[in-house]
Amino acid sequence: MLRYFIVSTFLFLLSVSLAAQETLPDFSVVNKGKDRIIISWTNPYGESIRQLSIQRSFDSLKNYKTILTVPDPTVPQNGYVDTKAATEHMFYRLYILKDSGKYVFSAPKRPIIDTSSSQTNLFSPKYSEEPATITKISDLKDLKREAQKTNERIIYIKNKDVLLGAILESTLKRFRDSVNFTTKDTLFMKTSDTLVVRPFVAKEVYRPSRYVFTDRDGNIKISLTDVATRKYALKFFEEDYTEIFDIKRINDPMVIVDKTNFVHSGWFLFELYEDGKLKERHKFYVPKDF
């Protein structure tokens, strides 16, 4: 039997237990078993936090890769379930950017094993049962034999046109409840014997930088008020961090960089340096109109 957990990127953010959350820049990392690493935190910064990204690495000091940039970093209590870690012993850290432009990396952490005897804290308080299970496609013959014995109908579970598995009709209500109360996914009966799952897809909330952003014409505007007393430099990158070009010294409080310098449309990254120190790492979008 296959225990059923919907794999939407952000489905667990409101359903994980909030009791063990740490306050930023600290955070908690818990190994819940079955390839589920829960990263969670409490946000004391309110609306002043601009970006929060979760990073993962085999090494505690380097080679970190961002696995998620949180759509809304201002949520008071939040979390994420990592189901794609290569091992249970990866290191995690948070990148936190505030409205002031200052940023901080949290101390790295490895997951601790959840030793609680009850697993009900993984689910919404409205639903404390174990989630319903579905039979894997490879085991459908066994399910059909069981259905014949109990004289039950088989309900097939699909994601679009992809068959995920099946359940007996007697477990349909519990299956619906486990999805409705523990995820943001939606279900609907396509036919009398087919139930379709629509995974929830969170919308990314993008907040442009106050220093480097695109104007209504698609050009890149650089806005700095204290260039007379500070030394600013700027580097531009492709999304894979291939460097495009840099501006070694910004002397004017308002500079416009023509969008044609970026050759193609799409997302680009930048790093803004103030007096030789990284002030902000962010991104902007160049529209497709040239």
JSON list of C-alpha atoms in Angstrom, two decimals, residues 3-227:
[
{"chain": "A", "resi": 3, "resn": "ARG", "atom": "CA", "xyz": [0.70, 6.16, 1.90]},
{"chain": "A", "resi": 4, "resn": "TYR", "atom": "CA", "xyz": [-0.76, 9.18, 0.14]},
{"chain": "A", "resi": 5, "resn": "PHE", "atom": "CA", "xyz": [0.80, 12.61, 0.46]},
{"chain": "A", "resi": 6, "resn": "ILE", "atom": "CA", "xyz": [0.13, 15.28, -2.17]},
{"chain": "A", "resi": 7, "resn": "VAL", "atom": "CA", "xyz": [3.40, 16.66, -3.50]},
{"chain": "A", "resi": 8, "resn": "SER", "atom": "CA", "xyz": [2.51, 20.29, -4.18]},
{"chain": "A", "resi": 9, "resn": "THR", "atom": "CA", "xyz": [5.46, 22.55, -3.51]},
{"chain": "A", "resi": 10, "resn": "PHE", "atom": "CA", "xyz": [3.83, 24.51, -0.73]},
{"chain": "A", "resi": 11, "resn": "LEU", "atom": "CA", "xyz": [1.05, 22.22, 0.52]},
{"chain": "A", "resi": 12, "resn": "PHE", "atom": "CA", "xyz": [2.30, 21.75, 4.08]},
{"chain": "A", "resi": 13, "resn": "LEU", "atom": "CA", "xyz": [2.94, 25.35, 5.07]},
{"chain": "A", "resi": 14, "resn": "LEU", "atom": "CA", "xyz": [-0.19, 25.64, 7.17]},
{"chain": "A", "resi": 15, "resn": "SER", "atom": "CA", "xyz": [-0.54, 22.01, 8.23]},
{"chain": "A", "resi": 16, "resn": "VAL", "atom": "CA", "xyz": [2.81, 21.29, 9.88]},
{"chain": "A", "resi": 17, "resn": "SER", "atom": "CA", "xyz": [2.97, 21.56, 13.65]},
{"chain": "A", "resi": 18, "resn": "LEU", "atom": "CA", "xyz": [3.87, 25.07, 14.79]},
{"chain": "A", "resi": 19, "resn": "ALA", "atom": "CA", "xyz": [4.68, 24.19, 18.39]},
{"chain": "A", "resi": 20, "resn": "ALA", "atom": "CA", "xyz": [8.40, 23.57, 17.86]},
{"chain": "A", "resi": 21, "resn": "GLN", "atom": "CA", "xyz": [9.12, 26.56, 15.65]},
{"chain": "A", "resi": 22, "resn": "GLU", "atom": "CA", "xyz": [12.14, 28.73, 16.39]},
{"chain": "A", "resi": 23, "resn": "THR", "atom": "CA", "xyz": [12.26, 32.51, 15.98]},
{"chain": "A", "resi": 24, "resn": "LEU", "atom": "CA", "xyz": [14.18, 33.92, 13.02]},
{"chain": "A", "resi": 25, "resn": "PRO", "atom": "CA", "xyz": [17.03, 33.95, 12.27]},
{"chain": "A", "resi": 26, "resn": "ASP", "atom": "CA", "xyz": [16.87, 30.64, 14.13]},
{"chain": "A", "resi": 27, "resn": "PHE", "atom": "CA", "xyz": [14.69, 27.85, 12.75]},
{"chain": "A", "resi": 28, "resn": "SER", "atom": "CA", "xyz": [13.90, 24.19, 13.37]},
{"chain": "A", "resi": 29, "resn": "VAL", "atom": "CA", "xyz": [14.65, 21.19, 11.15]},
{"chain": "A", "resi": 30, "resn": "VAL", "atom": "CA", "xyz": [12.89, 17.93, 12.00]},
{"chain": "A", "resi": 31, "resn": "ASN", "atom": "CA", "xyz": [13.15, 14.56, 10.29]},
{"chain": "A", "resi": 32, "resn": "LYS", "atom": "CA", "xyz": [9.61, 13.16, 10.31]},
{"chain": "A", "resi": 33, "resn": "GLY", "atom": "CA", "xyz": [10.61, 10.00, 8.47]},
{"chain": "A", "resi": 34, "resn": "LYS", "atom": "CA", "xyz": [9.49, 8.70, 5.08]},
{"chain": "A", "resi": 35, "resn": "ASP", "atom": "CA", "xyz": [11.63, 11.30, 3.28]},
{"chain": "A", "resi": 36, "resn": "ARG", "atom": "CA", "xyz": [10.01, 14.28, 5.00]},
{"chain": "A", "resi": 37, "resn": "ILE", "atom": "CA", "xyz": [12.27, 17.00, 6.44]},
{"chain": "A", "resi": 38, "resn": "ILE", "atom": "CA", "xyz": [10.24, 19.82, 7.98]},
{"chain": "A", "resi": 39, "resn": "ILE", "atom": "CA", "xyz": [11.85, 23.28, 8.13]},
{"chain": "A", "resi": 40, "resn": "SER", "atom": "CA", "xyz": [9.82, 25.78, 10.18]},
{"chain": "A", "resi": 41, "resn": "TRP", "atom": "CA", "xyz": [10.19, 29.15, 11.88]},
{"chain": "A", "resi": 42, "resn": "THR", "atom": "CA", "xyz": [8.46, 32.10, 13.54]},
{"chain": "A", "resi": 43, "resn": "ASN", "atom": "CA", "xyz": [8.87, 35.53, 11.93]},
{"chain": "A", "resi": 44, "resn": "PRO", "atom": "CA", "xyz": [9.48, 38.36, 14.47]},
{"chain": "A", "resi": 45, "resn": "TYR", "atom": "CA", "xyz": [10.21, 40.95, 11.75]},
{"chain": "A", "resi": 46, "resn": "GLY", "atom": "CA", "xyz": [6.62, 41.43, 10.56]},
{"chain": "A", "resi": 47, "resn": "GLU", "atom": "CA", "xyz": [6.29, 43.25, 7.25]},
{"chain": "A", "resi": 48, "resn": "SER", "atom": "CA", "xyz": [9.93, 44.38, 7.26]},
{"chain": "A", "resi": 49, "resn": "ILE", "atom": "CA", "xyz": [11.18, 41.08, 5.85]},
{"chain": "A", "resi": 50, "resn": "ARG", "atom": "CA", "xyz": [11.42, 41.17, 2.06]},
{"chain": "A", "resi": 51, "resn": "GLN", "atom": "CA", "xyz": [12.74, 37.75, 1.10]},
{"chain": "A", "resi": 52, "resn": "LEU", "atom": "CA", "xyz": [13.32, 34.39, 2.78]},
{"chain": "A", "resi": 53, "resn": "SER", "atom": "CA", "xyz": [14.93, 31.46, 1.01]},
{"chain": "A", "resi": 54, "resn": "ILE", "atom": "CA", "xyz": [15.66, 27.94, 2.23]},
{"chain": "A", "resi": 55, "resn": "GLN", "atom": "CA", "xyz": [19.04, 26.56, 1.19]},
{"chain": "A", "resi": 56, "resn": "ARG", "atom": "CA", "xyz": [20.45, 23.03, 1.37]},
{"chain": "A", "resi": 57, "resn": "SER", "atom": "CA", "xyz": [23.96, 21.59, 1.11]},
{"chain": "A", "resi": 58, "resn": "PHE", "atom": "CA", "xyz": [26.01, 18.45, 1.79]},
{"chain": "A", "resi": 59, "resn": "ASP", "atom": "CA", "xyz": [28.55, 20.74, 3.47]},
{"chain": "A", "resi": 60, "resn": "SER", "atom": "CA", "xyz": [27.90, 23.01, 6.45]},
{"chain": "A", "resi": 61, "resn": "LEU", "atom": "CA", "xyz": [29.98, 25.88, 5.05]},
{"chain": "A", "resi": 62, "resn": "LYS", "atom": "CA", "xyz": [29.63, 25.97, 1.26]},
{"chain": "A", "resi": 63, "resn": "ASN", "atom": "CA", "xyz": [27.87, 24.70, -1.89]},
{"chain": "A", "resi": 64, "resn": "TYR", "atom": "CA", "xyz": [24.42, 25.72, -0.68]},
{"chain": "A", "resi": 65, "resn": "LYS", "atom": "CA", "xyz": [21.61, 25.70, -3.23]},
{"chain": "A", "resi": 66, "resn": "THR", "atom": "CA", "xyz": [18.26, 27.45, -2.81]},
{"chain": "A", "resi": 67, "resn": "ILE", "atom": "CA", "xyz": [15.41, 24.91, -2.77]},
{"chain": "A", "resi": 68, "resn": "LEU", "atom": "CA", "xyz": [12.61, 27.40, -2.13]},
{"chain": "A", "resi": 69, "resn": "THR", "atom": "CA", "xyz": [12.03, 31.15, -1.98]},
{"chain": "A", "resi": 70, "resn": "VAL", "atom": "CA", "xyz": [8.97, 31.61, 0.23]},
{"chain": "A", "resi": 71, "resn": "PRO", "atom": "CA", "xyz": [6.09, 33.29, -1.67]},
{"chain": "A", "resi": 72, "resn": "ASP", "atom": "CA", "xyz": [5.13, 35.48, 1.32]},
{"chain": "A", "resi": 73, "resn": "PRO", "atom": "CA", "xyz": [8.00, 35.85, 3.84]},
{"chain": "A", "resi": 74, "resn": "THR", "atom": "CA", "xyz": [5.91, 38.09, 6.15]},
{"chain": "A", "resi": 75, "resn": "VAL", "atom": "CA", "xyz": [3.70, 35.22, 7.40]},
{"chain": "A", "resi": 76, "resn": "PRO", "atom": "CA", "xyz": [4.10, 35.06, 11.22]},
{"chain": "A", "resi": 77, "resn": "GLN", "atom": "CA", "xyz": [4.57, 31.27, 11.36]},
{"chain": "A", "resi": 78, "resn": "ASN", "atom": "CA", "xyz": [5.62, 29.23, 8.40]},
{"chain": "A", "resi": 79, "resn": "GLY", "atom": "CA", "xyz": [7.39, 26.13, 7.19]},
{"chain": "A", "resi": 80, "resn": "TYR", "atom": "CA", "xyz": [8.21, 23.82, 4.32]},
{"chain": "A", "resi": 81, "resn": "VAL", "atom": "CA", "xyz": [8.43, 20.04, 3.83]},
{"chain": "A", "resi": 82, "resn": "ASP", "atom": "CA", "xyz": [11.52, 18.95, 1.90]},
{"chain": "A", "resi": 83, "resn": "THR", "atom": "CA", "xyz": [10.80, 15.61, 0.22]},
{"chain": "A", "resi": 84, "resn": "LYS", "atom": "CA", "xyz": [13.72, 15.66, -2.22]},
{"chain": "A", "resi": 85, "resn": "ALA", "atom": "CA", "xyz": [16.80, 15.67, 0.01]},
{"chain": "A", "resi": 86, "resn": "ALA", "atom": "CA", "xyz": [19.48, 13.25, -1.18]},
{"chain": "A", "resi": 87, "resn": "THR", "atom": "CA", "xyz": [20.08, 12.05, 2.39]},
{"chain": "A", "resi": 88, "resn": "GLU", "atom": "CA", "xyz": [18.64, 12.65, 5.86]},
{"chain": "A", "resi": 89, "resn": "HIS", "atom": "CA", "xyz": [21.87, 14.33, 6.92]},
{"chain": "A", "resi": 90, "resn": "MET", "atom": "CA", "xyz": [21.90, 17.40, 4.68]},
{"chain": "A", "resi": 91, "resn": "PHE", "atom": "CA", "xyz": [22.62, 20.84, 6.12]},
{"chain": "A", "resi": 92, "resn": "TYR", "atom": "CA", "xyz": [20.00, 23.61, 5.92]},
{"chain": "A", "resi": 93, "resn": "ARG", "atom": "CA", "xyz": [20.19, 27.38, 6.36]},
{"chain": "A", "resi": 94, "resn": "LEU", "atom": "CA", "xyz": [17.97, 30.41, 5.70]},
{"chain": "A", "resi": 95, "resn": "TYR", "atom": "CA", "xyz": [18.77, 33.51, 3.65]},
{"chain": "A", "resi": 96, "resn": "ILE", "atom": "CA", "xyz": [16.84, 36.46, 5.10]},
{"chain": "A", "resi": 97, "resn": "LEU", "atom": "CA", "xyz": [16.63, 39.85, 3.34]},
{"chain": "A", "resi": 98, "resn": "LYS", "atom": "CA", "xyz": [15.01, 42.82, 5.11]},
{"chain": "A", "resi": 99, "resn": "ASP", "atom": "CA", "xyz": [13.48, 45.98, 3.64]},
{"chain": "A", "resi": 100, "resn": "SER", "atom": "CA", "xyz": [16.53, 47.93, 4.77]},
{"chain": "A", "resi": 101, "resn": "GLY", "atom": "CA", "xyz": [18.61, 45.92, 2.29]},
{"chain": "A", "resi": 102, "resn": "LYS", "atom": "CA", "xyz": [20.49, 44.14, 5.05]},
{"chain": "A", "resi": 103, "resn": "TYR", "atom": "CA", "xyz": [20.57, 40.37, 4.89]},
{"chain": "A", "resi": 104, "resn": "VAL", "atom": "CA", "xyz": [21.66, 37.50, 7.09]},
{"chain": "A", "resi": 105, "resn": "PHE", "atom": "CA", "xyz": [22.35, 33.79, 6.72]},
{"chain": "A", "resi": 106, "resn": "SER", "atom": "CA", "xyz": [21.16, 31.67, 9.61]},
{"chain": "A", "resi": 107, "resn": "ALA", "atom": "CA", "xyz": [23.48, 29.18, 11.26]},
{"chain": "A", "resi": 108, "resn": "PRO", "atom": "CA", "xyz": [23.39, 25.82, 9.42]},
{"chain": "A", "resi": 109, "resn": "LYS", "atom": "CA", "xyz": [21.44, 22.95, 10.92]},
{"chain": "A", "resi": 110, "resn": "ARG", "atom": "CA", "xyz": [20.99, 19.25, 10.34]},
{"chain": "A", "resi": 111, "resn": "PRO", "atom": "CA", "xyz": [17.61, 17.56, 10.88]},
{"chain": "A", "resi": 112, "resn": "ILE", "atom": "CA", "xyz": [16.83, 16.10, 14.28]},
{"chain": "A", "resi": 113, "resn": "ILE", "atom": "CA", "xyz": [14.76, 12.93, 14.40]},
{"chain": "A", "resi": 114, "resn": "ASP", "atom": "CA", "xyz": [11.17, 13.31, 15.58]},
{"chain": "A", "resi": 115, "resn": "THR", "atom": "CA", "xyz": [10.82, 10.99, 18.56]},
{"chain": "A", "resi": 116, "resn": "SER", "atom": "CA", "xyz": [7.19, 11.81, 19.37]},
{"chain": "A", "resi": 117, "resn": "SER", "atom": "CA", "xyz": [5.00, 8.75, 19.59]},
{"chain": "A", "resi": 118, "resn": "SER", "atom": "CA", "xyz": [2.02, 10.39, 17.92]},
{"chain": "A", "resi": 119, "resn": "GLN", "atom": "CA", "xyz": [2.04, 11.58, 14.34]},
{"chain": "A", "resi": 120, "resn": "THR", "atom": "CA", "xyz": [-1.22, 13.51, 14.56]},
{"chain": "A", "resi": 121, "resn": "ASN", "atom": "CA", "xyz": [0.65, 16.80, 14.90]},
{"chain": "A", "resi": 122, "resn": "LEU", "atom": "CA", "xyz": [1.42, 16.56, 11.18]},
{"chain": "A", "resi": 123, "resn": "PHE", "atom": "CA", "xyz": [-2.19, 17.19, 10.32]},
{"chain": "A", "resi": 124, "resn": "SER", "atom": "CA", "xyz": [-4.81, 19.86, 10.81]},
{"chain": "A", "resi": 125, "resn": "PRO", "atom": "CA", "xyz": [-6.51, 19.88, 14.23]},
{"chain": "A", "resi": 126, "resn": "LYS", "atom": "CA", "xyz": [-9.75, 19.22, 12.36]},
{"chain": "A", "resi": 127, "resn": "TYR", "atom": "CA", "xyz": [-8.50, 15.82, 11.26]},
{"chain": "A", "resi": 128, "resn": "SER", "atom": "CA", "xyz": [-6.52, 13.55, 13.55]},
{"chain": "A", "resi": 129, "resn": "GLU", "atom": "CA", "xyz": [-6.88, 10.19, 11.78]},
{"chain": "A", "resi": 130, "resn": "GLU", "atom": "CA", "xyz": [-4.11, 8.60, 9.78]},
{"chain": "A", "resi": 131, "resn": "PRO", "atom": "CA", "xyz": [-4.45, 9.70, 6.14]},
{"chain": "A", "resi": 132, "resn": "ALA", "atom": "CA", "xyz": [-6.18, 7.25, 3.84]},
{"chain": "A", "resi": 133, "resn": "THR", "atom": "CA", "xyz": [-3.95, 5.09, 1.68]},
{"chain": "A", "resi": 134, "resn": "ILE", "atom": "CA", "xyz": [-4.17, 4.27, -1.99]},
{"chain": "A", "resi": 135, "resn": "THR", "atom": "CA", "xyz": [-3.10, 1.08, -3.65]},
{"chain": "A", "resi": 136, "resn": "LYS", "atom": "CA", "xyz": [-0.19, 1.37, -6.02]},
{"chain": "A", "resi": 137, "resn": "ILE", "atom": "CA", "xyz": [-0.78, 0.59, -9.68]},
{"chain": "A", "resi": 138, "resn": "SER", "atom": "CA", "xyz": [1.39, -2.51, -9.41]},
{"chain": "A", "resi": 139, "resn": "ASP", "atom": "CA", "xyz": [-0.92, -3.90, -6.69]},
{"chain": "A", "resi": 140, "resn": "LEU", "atom": "CA", "xyz": [-4.27, -3.29, -8.42]},
{"chain": "A", "resi": 141, "resn": "LYS", "atom": "CA", "xyz": [-4.82, -7.02, -8.95]},
{"chain": "A", "resi": 142, "resn": "ASP", "atom": "CA", "xyz": [-4.80, -7.53, -5.19]},
{"chain": "A", "resi": 143, "resn": "LEU", "atom": "CA", "xyz": [-7.24, -4.65, -4.72]},
{"chain": "A", "resi": 144, "resn": "LYS", "atom": "CA", "xyz": [-9.60, -6.10, -7.33]},
{"chain": "A", "resi": 145, "resn": "ARG", "atom": "CA", "xyz": [-9.60, -9.44, -5.53]},
{"chain": "A", "resi": 146, "resn": "GLU", "atom": "CA", "xyz": [-10.38, -7.65, -2.27]},
{"chain": "A", "resi": 147, "resn": "ALA", "atom": "CA", "xyz": [-13.19, -5.72, -3.95]},
{"chain": "A", "resi": 148, "resn": "GLN", "atom": "CA", "xyz": [-14.73, -8.93, -5.21]},
{"chain": "A", "resi": 149, "resn": "LYS", "atom": "CA", "xyz": [-14.69, -10.41, -1.71]},
{"chain": "A", "resi": 150, "resn": "THR", "atom": "CA", "xyz": [-16.36, -7.36, -0.13]},
{"chain": "A", "resi": 151, "resn": "ASN", "atom": "CA", "xyz": [-18.56, -6.60, -3.15]},
{"chain": "A", "resi": 152, "resn": "GLU", "atom": "CA", "xyz": [-17.23, -3.02, -3.29]},
{"chain": "A", "resi": 153, "resn": "ARG", "atom": "CA", "xyz": [-16.61, -0.61, -6.12]},
{"chain": "A", "resi": 154, "resn": "ILE", "atom": "CA", "xyz": [-13.04, 0.49, -6.91]},
{"chain": "A", "resi": 155, "resn": "ILE", "atom": "CA", "xyz": [-12.40, 4.25, -7.14]},
{"chain": "A", "resi": 156, "resn": "TYR", "atom": "CA", "xyz": [-9.45, 5.21, -9.34]},
{"chain": "A", "resi": 157, "resn": "ILE", "atom": "CA", "xyz": [-7.34, 8.23, -8.33]},
{"chain": "A", "resi": 158, "resn": "LYS", "atom": "CA", "xyz": [-5.87, 10.38, -11.08]},
{"chain": "A", "resi": 159, "resn": "ASN", "atom": "CA", "xyz": [-3.82, 13.56, -11.45]},
{"chain": "A", "resi": 160, "resn": "LYS", "atom": "CA", "xyz": [-5.06, 14.90, -14.79]},
{"chain": "A", "resi": 161, "resn": "ASP", "atom": "CA", "xyz": [-4.77, 11.79, -16.99]},
{"chain": "A", "resi": 162, "resn": "VAL", "atom": "CA", "xyz": [-2.10, 10.09, -14.90]},
{"chain": "A", "resi": 163, "resn": "LEU", "atom": "CA", "xyz": [-3.34, 7.16, -12.80]},
{"chain": "A", "resi": 164, "resn": "LEU", "atom": "CA", "xyz": [-1.94, 7.40, -9.27]},
{"chain": "A", "resi": 165, "resn": "GLY", "atom": "CA", "xyz": [-3.63, 4.33, -7.84]},
{"chain": "A", "resi": 166, "resn": "ALA", "atom": "CA", "xyz": [-7.00, 3.25, -6.46]},
{"chain": "A", "resi": 167, "resn": "ILE", "atom": "CA", "xyz": [-9.02, 2.84, -3.28]},
{"chain": "A", "resi": 168, "resn": "LEU", "atom": "CA", "xyz": [-12.07, 0.89, -2.19]},
{"chain": "A", "resi": 169, "resn": "GLU", "atom": "CA", "xyz": [-15.32, 2.82, -2.06]},
{"chain": "A", "resi": 170, "resn": "SER", "atom": "CA", "xyz": [-15.54, 2.22, 1.70]},
{"chain": "A", "resi": 171, "resn": "THR", "atom": "CA", "xyz": [-12.42, 4.37, 2.24]},
{"chain": "A", "resi": 172, "resn": "LEU", "atom": "CA", "xyz": [-13.53, 7.20, -0.07]},
{"chain": "A", "resi": 173, "resn": "LYS", "atom": "CA", "xyz": [-14.77, 9.52, 2.70]},
{"chain": "A", "resi": 174, "resn": "ARG", "atom": "CA", "xyz": [-11.59, 9.11, 4.77]},
{"chain": "A", "resi": 175, "resn": "PHE", "atom": "CA", "xyz": [-9.47, 9.71, 1.67]},
{"chain": "A", "resi": 176, "resn": "ARG", "atom": "CA", "xyz": [-11.39, 12.90, 0.87]},
{"chain": "A", "resi": 177, "resn": "ASP", "atom": "CA", "xyz": [-11.07, 14.12, 4.46]},
{"chain": "A", "resi": 178, "resn": "SER", "atom": "CA", "xyz": [-7.34, 13.43, 4.61]},
{"chain": "A", "resi": 179, "resn": "VAL", "atom": "CA", "xyz": [-6.78, 15.50, 1.45]},
{"chain": "A", "resi": 180, "resn": "ASN", "atom": "CA", "xyz": [-9.23, 18.29, 2.32]},
{"chain": "A", "resi": 181, "resn": "PHE", "atom": "CA", "xyz": [-8.02, 18.76, 5.90]},
{"chain": "A", "resi": 182, "resn": "THR", "atom": "CA", "xyz": [-4.28, 18.25, 5.44]},
{"chain": "A", "resi": 183, "resn": "THR", "atom": "CA", "xyz": [-3.58, 19.84, 2.04]},
{"chain": "A", "resi": 184, "resn": "LYS", "atom": "CA", "xyz": [-4.72, 22.72, -0.16]},
{"chain": "A", "resi": 185, "resn": "ASP", "atom": "CA", "xyz": [-5.35, 20.37, -3.08]},
{"chain": "A", "resi": 186, "resn": "THR", "atom": "CA", "xyz": [-8.83, 19.90, -4.49]},
{"chain": "A", "resi": 187, "resn": "LEU", "atom": "CA", "xyz": [-10.76, 16.78, -5.49]},
{"chain": "A", "resi": 188, "resn": "PHE", "atom": "CA", "xyz": [-13.63, 16.18, -7.87]},
{"chain": "A", "resi": 189, "resn": "MET", "atom": "CA", "xyz": [-15.41, 13.12, -9.22]},
{"chain": "A", "resi": 190, "resn": "LYS", "atom": "CA", "xyz": [-14.79, 12.92, -12.95]},
{"chain": "A", "resi": 191, "resn": "THR", "atom": "CA", "xyz": [-16.93, 9.81, -13.34]},
{"chain": "A", "resi": 192, "resn": "SER", "atom": "CA", "xyz": [-18.68, 7.45, -10.93]},
{"chain": "A", "resi": 193, "resn": "ASP", "atom": "CA", "xyz": [-15.46, 5.50, -10.44]},
{"chain": "A", "resi": 194, "resn": "THR", "atom": "CA", "xyz": [-12.74, 8.14, -11.04]},
{"chain": "A", "resi": 195, "resn": "LEU", "atom": "CA", "xyz": [-11.57, 10.77, -8.56]},
{"chain": "A", "resi": 196, "resn": "VAL", "atom": "CA", "xyz": [-9.25, 13.50, -9.86]},
{"chain": "A", "resi": 197, "resn": "VAL", "atom": "CA", "xyz": [-6.75, 15.37, -7.70]},
{"chain": "A", "resi": 198, "resn": "ARG", "atom": "CA", "xyz": [-5.83, 18.94, -8.58]},
{"chain": "A", "resi": 199, "resn": "PRO", "atom": "CA", "xyz": [-2.58, 19.82, -6.77]},
{"chain": "A", "resi": 200, "resn": "PHE", "atom": "CA", "xyz": [-2.43, 23.27, -5.22]},
{"chain": "A", "resi": 201, "resn": "VAL", "atom": "CA", "xyz": [0.13, 25.57, -6.85]},
{"chain": "A", "resi": 202, "resn": "ALA", "atom": "CA", "xyz": [1.10, 28.56, -4.75]},
{"chain": "A", "resi": 203, "resn": "LYS", "atom": "CA", "xyz": [1.54, 31.87, -6.53]},
{"chain": "A", "resi": 204, "resn": "GLU", "atom": "CA", "xyz": [4.94, 33.40, -6.03]},
{"chain": "A", "resi": 205, "resn": "VAL", "atom": "CA", "xyz": [4.72, 36.85, -4.49]},
{"chain": "A", "resi": 206, "resn": "TYR", "atom": "CA", "xyz": [7.41, 38.95, -6.12]},
{"chain": "A", "resi": 207, "resn": "ARG", "atom": "CA", "xyz": [8.49, 42.20, -4.49]},
{"chain": "A", "resi": 208, "resn": "PRO", "atom": "CA", "xyz": [10.89, 44.24, -6.60]},
{"chain": "A", "resi": 209, "resn": "SER", "atom": "CA", "xyz": [14.02, 45.76, -5.16]},
{"chain": "A", "resi": 210, "resn": "ARG", "atom": "CA", "xyz": [13.82, 49.40, -4.09]},
{"chain": "A", "resi": 211, "resn": "TYR", "atom": "CA", "xyz": [17.28, 49.99, -5.59]},
{"chain": "A", "resi": 212, "resn": "VAL", "atom": "CA", "xyz": [17.30, 48.04, -8.90]},
{"chain": "A", "resi": 213, "resn": "PHE", "atom": "CA", "xyz": [14.06, 47.45, -10.80]},
{"chain": "A", "resi": 214, "resn": "THR", "atom": "CA", "xyz": [12.47, 47.66, -14.24]},
{"chain": "A", "resi": 215, "resn": "ASP", "atom": "CA", "xyz": [10.43, 50.72, -15.19]},
{"chain": "A", "resi": 216, "resn": "ARG", "atom": "CA", "xyz": [7.27, 50.71, -17.29]},
{"chain": "A", "resi": 217, "resn": "ASP", "atom": "CA", "xyz": [9.34, 50.73, -20.49]},
{"chain": "A", "resi": 218, "resn": "GLY", "atom": "CA", "xyz": [11.22, 47.62, -19.43]},
{"chain": "A", "resi": 219, "resn": "ASN", "atom": "CA", "xyz": [14.51, 49.41, -18.83]},
{"chain": "A", "resi": 220, "resn": "ILE", "atom": "CA", "xyz": [16.44, 48.80, -15.62]},
{"chain": "A", "resi": 221, "resn": "LYS", "atom": "CA", "xyz": [16.41, 51.70, -13.19]},
{"chain": "A", "resi": 222, "resn": "ILE", "atom": "CA", "xyz": [19.03, 52.07, -10.45]},
{"chain": "A", "resi": 223, "resn": "SER", "atom": "CA", "xyz": [17.93, 54.37, -7.62]},
{"chain": "A", "resi": 224, "resn": "LEU", "atom": "CA", "xyz": [20.47, 55.30, -4.91]},
{"chain": "A", "resi": 225, "resn": "THR", "atom": "CA", "xyz": [20.22, 58.39, -2.74]},
{"chain": "A", "resi": 226, "resn": "ASP", "atom": "CA", "xyz": [23.66, 58.52, -1.10]},
{"chain": "A", "resi": 227, "resn": "VAL", "atom": "CA", "xyz": [26.12, 58.01, -3.98]}
]
